[in-house]
Short mmCIF file of C-alpha atoms in Angstrom, two decimals:
data_model
loop_
_atom_site.label_atom_id
_atom_site.label_comp_id
_atom_site.label_asym_id
_atom_site.label_seq_id
_atom_site.Cartn_x
_atom_site.Cartn_y
_atom_site.Cartn_z
CA UNK A 1393 -15.65 10.24 -20.26
CA UNK A 1394 -14.34 10.65 -16.77
CA UNK A 1395 -12.92 13.90 -15.42
CA UNK A 1396 -11.89 15.54 -12.17
CA UNK A 1397 -12.08 19.12 -11.00
CA UNK A 1398 -9.84 20.42 -8.26
CA UNK A 1399 -11.61 23.45 -6.97
CA UNK A 1400 -8.62 25.31 -5.56
CA UNK A 1401 -5.35 25.84 -7.37
CA UNK A 1402 -3.65 27.11 -4.18
CA UNK A 1403 -4.38 26.50 -0.50
CA UNK A 1404 -2.48 28.07 2.41
CA UNK A 1405 -2.79 26.82 5.98
CA UNK A 1406 -0.88 27.42 9.17
CA UNK A 1407 1.15 24.59 10.65
CA UNK A 1408 -1.00 22.56 13.04
CA UNK A 1409 -4.33 23.56 11.45
CA UNK A 1410 -6.58 21.29 9.35
CA UNK A 1411 -6.10 20.77 5.64
CA UNK A 1412 -8.94 20.45 3.14
CA UNK A 1413 -8.22 19.95 -0.57
CA UNK A 1414 -11.35 19.66 -2.68
CA UNK A 1415 -11.99 17.35 -5.62
CA UNK A 1416 -15.12 16.67 -7.63
CA UNK A 1417 -15.30 13.95 -10.24
CA UNK A 1418 -17.43 13.01 -13.18
CA UNK A 1419 -17.82 9.40 -14.23
CA UNK A 1420 -20.39 7.28 -16.01
CA UNK A 1421 -19.31 4.21 -14.07
CA UNK A 1422 -18.23 3.33 -10.57
CA UNK A 1423 -14.87 5.03 -10.55
CA UNK A 1424 -11.67 4.42 -8.70
CA UNK A 1425 -10.30 7.59 -7.16
CA UNK A 1426 -6.80 8.46 -6.02
CA UNK A 1427 -4.81 11.27 -4.49
CA UNK A 1428 -1.17 11.69 -5.50
CA UNK A 1429 1.38 14.06 -4.03
CA UNK A 1430 4.31 15.67 -5.80
CA UNK A 1431 7.02 17.39 -3.79
CA UNK A 1432 9.17 19.97 -5.57
CA UNK A 1433 11.41 18.39 -8.20
CA UNK A 1434 10.25 14.94 -7.17
CA UNK A 1435 8.15 12.20 -8.71
CA UNK A 1436 4.51 11.38 -8.01
CA UNK A 1437 3.63 9.33 -4.94
CA UNK A 1438 0.32 7.69 -4.07
CA UNK A 1439 -1.32 9.08 -0.92
CA UNK A 1440 -4.47 6.97 -0.93
CA UNK A 1441 -7.04 5.30 -3.15
CA UNK A 1442 -10.74 4.45 -3.20
CA UNK A 1443 -11.83 1.38 -5.12
CA UNK A 1444 -15.45 0.71 -4.03
CA UNK A 1445 -14.70 -0.61 -0.57
CA UNK A 1446 -14.99 1.63 2.49
CA UNK A 1447 -15.98 5.19 1.60
CA UNK A 1448 -13.58 6.70 4.16
CA UNK A 1449 -10.07 5.96 3.02
CA UNK A 1450 -6.96 6.43 5.10
CA UNK A 1451 -3.62 7.09 3.49
CA UNK A 1452 -0.07 7.82 4.37
CA UNK A 1453 1.16 10.70 6.55
CA UNK A 1454 -2.20 11.13 8.28
CA UNK A 1455 -4.22 12.01 5.18
CA UNK A 1456 -7.68 10.66 4.53
CA UNK A 1457 -10.44 11.15 1.97
CA UNK A 1458 -14.14 10.41 1.87
CA UNK A 1459 -15.95 9.20 -1.23
CA UNK A 1460 -19.38 10.83 -1.44
CA UNK A 1461 -21.31 9.53 -4.41
CA UNK A 1462 -24.27 11.87 -3.90
CA UNK A 1463 -21.95 14.87 -4.07
CA UNK A 1464 -19.51 13.31 -6.60
CA UNK A 1465 -16.72 14.42 -4.30
CA UNK A 1466 -13.50 12.95 -2.95
CA UNK A 1467 -12.02 15.65 -0.73
CA UNK A 1468 -8.64 15.16 0.92
CA UNK A 1469 -8.24 16.09 4.59
CA UNK A 1470 -5.67 16.05 7.34
CA UNK A 1471 -6.36 17.14 10.92
CA UNK A 1472 -3.07 18.96 11.48
CA UNK A 1473 -0.75 20.27 8.77
CA UNK A 1474 2.98 19.80 8.97
CA UNK A 1475 5.61 21.85 7.16
CA UNK A 1476 6.60 18.75 5.20
CA UNK A 1477 3.09 18.58 3.68
CA UNK A 1478 3.87 21.53 1.43
CA UNK A 1479 3.58 20.08 -2.08
CA UNK A 1480 1.32 19.75 -5.12
CA UNK A 1481 -1.62 17.39 -4.75
CA UNK A 1482 -3.45 15.72 -7.62
CA UNK A 1483 -6.86 14.06 -7.62
CA UNK A 1484 -7.13 11.21 -10.13
CA UNK A 1485 -10.05 9.22 -11.52
CA UNK A 1486 -10.07 5.91 -13.34
CA UNK A 1487 -13.19 4.24 -14.63
CA UNK A 1488 -13.77 0.67 -15.85
CA UNK A 1489 -15.11 1.70 -19.23
CA UNK A 1490 -12.99 -0.63 -21.29
CA UNK A 1491 -9.87 1.48 -21.27
CA UNK A 1492 -8.42 2.26 -17.90
CA UNK A 1493 -7.19 5.79 -18.33
CA UNK A 1494 -6.15 7.56 -15.18
CA UNK A 1495 -7.18 11.19 -15.54
CA UNK A 1496 -5.44 13.77 -13.37
CA UNK A 1497 -6.84 17.01 -12.07
CA UNK A 1498 -4.97 20.27 -12.52
CA UNK A 1499 -3.54 20.12 -9.02
CA UNK A 1500 -3.69 22.06 -5.76
CA UNK A 1501 -0.53 23.61 -4.38
CA UNK A 1502 -0.52 23.43 -0.61
CA UNK A 1503 1.49 25.99 1.29
CA UNK A 1504 2.08 25.51 5.02
CA UNK A 1505 2.90 28.61 7.02
CA UNK A 1506 5.01 28.48 10.17
CA UNK L 154 13.70 -3.57 -11.95
CA UNK L 155 13.13 -2.03 -8.58
CA UNK L 156 11.29 0.98 -9.93
CA UNK L 157 10.21 2.61 -13.18
CA UNK L 158 13.24 3.85 -15.04
CA UNK L 159 13.16 6.58 -17.66
CA UNK L 160 15.89 7.79 -19.97
CA UNK L 161 17.21 10.23 -20.77
CA UNK L 162 16.42 12.30 -17.69
CA UNK L 163 17.13 15.47 -19.62
CA UNK L 164 17.04 16.04 -23.34
CA UNK L 165 17.73 19.29 -25.15
CA UNK L 166 17.12 19.27 -28.87
CA UNK L 167 16.68 21.66 -31.71
CA UNK L 168 13.36 22.26 -33.35
CA UNK L 169 12.77 19.79 -36.17
CA UNK L 170 14.78 16.96 -34.66
CA UNK L 171 13.27 13.62 -33.65
CA UNK L 172 13.52 12.41 -30.05
CA UNK L 173 12.95 9.03 -28.44
CA UNK L 174 12.14 8.68 -24.76
CA UNK L 175 12.48 5.33 -23.09
CA UNK L 176 10.59 3.76 -20.22
CA UNK L 177 11.50 0.55 -18.41
CA UNK L 178 8.57 -0.42 -16.16
CA UNK L 179 8.54 -2.45 -12.98
CA UNK L 180 9.02 -6.12 -13.80
CA UNK L 181 5.70 -7.94 -14.05
CA UNK L 182 3.60 -4.82 -14.54
CA UNK L 183 1.04 -5.35 -17.28
CA UNK L 184 0.05 -1.75 -17.93
CA UNK L 185 2.29 1.11 -18.99
CA UNK L 186 1.20 4.73 -19.28
CA UNK L 187 2.71 7.86 -20.80
CA UNK L 188 1.86 11.32 -19.50
CA UNK L 189 3.03 14.82 -20.34
CA UNK L 190 3.29 17.43 -17.61
CA UNK L 191 3.77 21.08 -18.36
CA UNK L 192 5.12 23.37 -15.65
CA UNK L 193 2.45 24.07 -13.04
CA UNK L 194 -0.03 21.66 -14.61
CA UNK L 195 -1.27 18.17 -13.87
CA UNK L 196 -0.08 15.15 -15.84
CA UNK L 197 -1.91 14.92 -19.15
CA UNK L 198 -2.71 11.42 -20.43
CA UNK L 199 -1.05 10.51 -23.72
CA UNK L 200 -1.37 6.76 -24.23
CA UNK L 201 -1.29 3.40 -22.51
CA UNK L 202 -0.49 -0.24 -23.14
CA UNK L 203 -1.56 -3.57 -21.75
CA UNK L 204 1.30 -5.92 -22.47
CA UNK L 205 2.36 -5.00 -26.04
CA UNK L 206 -1.07 -3.79 -27.16
CA UNK L 207 -1.69 -0.06 -27.30
CA UNK L 208 -5.11 0.21 -25.66
CA UNK L 209 -5.70 3.90 -25.93
CA UNK L 210 -3.82 6.61 -27.79
CA UNK L 211 -6.47 9.27 -27.63
CA UNK L 212 -4.20 11.65 -25.73
CA UNK L 213 -1.45 11.82 -28.32
CA UNK L 214 -1.59 15.45 -29.54
CA UNK L 215 -0.97 14.78 -33.22
CA UNK L 216 0.64 12.31 -35.60
CA UNK L 217 4.15 13.47 -34.71
CA UNK L 218 3.76 11.53 -31.48
CA UNK L 219 3.89 7.75 -31.40
CA UNK L 220 4.61 5.05 -28.86
CA UNK L 221 5.40 1.38 -28.88
CA UNK L 222 5.97 -1.47 -26.48
CA UNK L 223 6.94 -4.29 -28.80
CA UNK L 224 7.72 -7.02 -26.26
CA UNK L 225 5.35 -5.93 -23.54
CA UNK L 226 8.07 -4.49 -21.36
CA UNK L 227 10.17 -1.46 -22.37
CA UNK L 228 8.32 1.32 -24.14
CA UNK L 229 9.50 4.14 -26.36
CA UNK L 230 7.70 7.43 -26.93
CA UNK L 231 8.87 9.07 -30.14
CA UNK L 232 8.30 12.68 -31.11
CA UNK L 233 9.10 13.51 -34.71
CA UNK L 234 9.97 16.98 -36.02
CA UNK L 235 9.92 18.45 -32.53
CA UNK L 236 8.44 21.89 -31.92
CA UNK L 237 9.01 24.29 -29.03
CA UNK L 238 5.52 23.55 -27.69
CA UNK L 239 6.61 19.94 -27.14
CA UNK L 240 8.86 21.09 -24.28
CA UNK L 241 7.60 19.43 -21.09
CA UNK L 242 8.24 16.68 -18.57
CA UNK L 243 7.28 13.31 -20.00
CA UNK L 244 6.35 10.81 -17.33
CA UNK L 245 5.96 7.07 -17.57
CA UNK L 246 4.03 4.95 -15.10
CA UNK L 247 3.31 1.26 -14.75
CA UNK L 248 0.81 -0.84 -12.85
CA UNK L 249 -0.48 -4.38 -12.46
CA UNK L 250 -3.43 -3.40 -14.64
CA UNK L 251 -7.19 -3.27 -14.25
CA UNK L 252 -7.59 0.40 -13.53
CA UNK L 253 -7.87 0.11 -9.76
CA UNK L 254 -4.26 -0.21 -8.80
CA UNK L 255 -1.54 2.24 -7.97
CA UNK L 256 0.40 3.85 -10.77
CA UNK L 257 4.13 3.77 -10.10
CA UNK L 258 5.86 6.71 -11.75
CA UNK L 259 9.36 7.15 -13.02
CA UNK L 260 11.39 10.30 -12.42
CA UNK L 261 10.44 11.63 -15.85
CA UNK L 262 12.26 12.85 -18.93
CA UNK L 263 12.50 16.62 -19.26
CA UNK L 264 12.45 17.65 -22.89
CA UNK L 265 13.51 21.10 -23.98
CA UNK L 266 13.12 22.05 -27.63
CA UNK L 267 15.11 25.10 -28.67
#
């Protein structure tokens, strides 16, 4: 069965500095991978997705992620954090194993300091 | 509709009562998912449908939980004999299907069991 591990429950960065949110996955098949963002008291919004095309995926608001099969990782990065990036971020895996469950990680709360 | 609609948005009930949560997915979306999200946690998979067929119910915690999607559109998640531990945000999502596409989430139904 597929699973994801988000290695940090909380990350704090200063405004204007790079963001790195780490995600490792486990899958018996070629997975699809996603990052979702959840702002306080809001719904879940897709940031980006990997579905076996280019390994470097660009998303909204300047975020990108790189699929590294050898490391089973899909880390989320952004070159320069903005105050509005403060939110909860979820890494998600889906695998084509007959039932397409989307499994969420436990989340990383990003805090951006002025 | 324009987006995924869930009702009620807030539900307070007494322990032992039954509750029904409704989800109206985006028109044309084949797949419909139910998740439960506790405070500070990631969404936990409960069940999902393709059209009217329940494809996977492995995430339903016990037999007090059930879900249906009789006409392949609106879905209802029913919790019988509610317990305090059932208190959570229940989120519905829909997609075009296939496991590689974006999940579109509703605003959620917050259930509080007293």
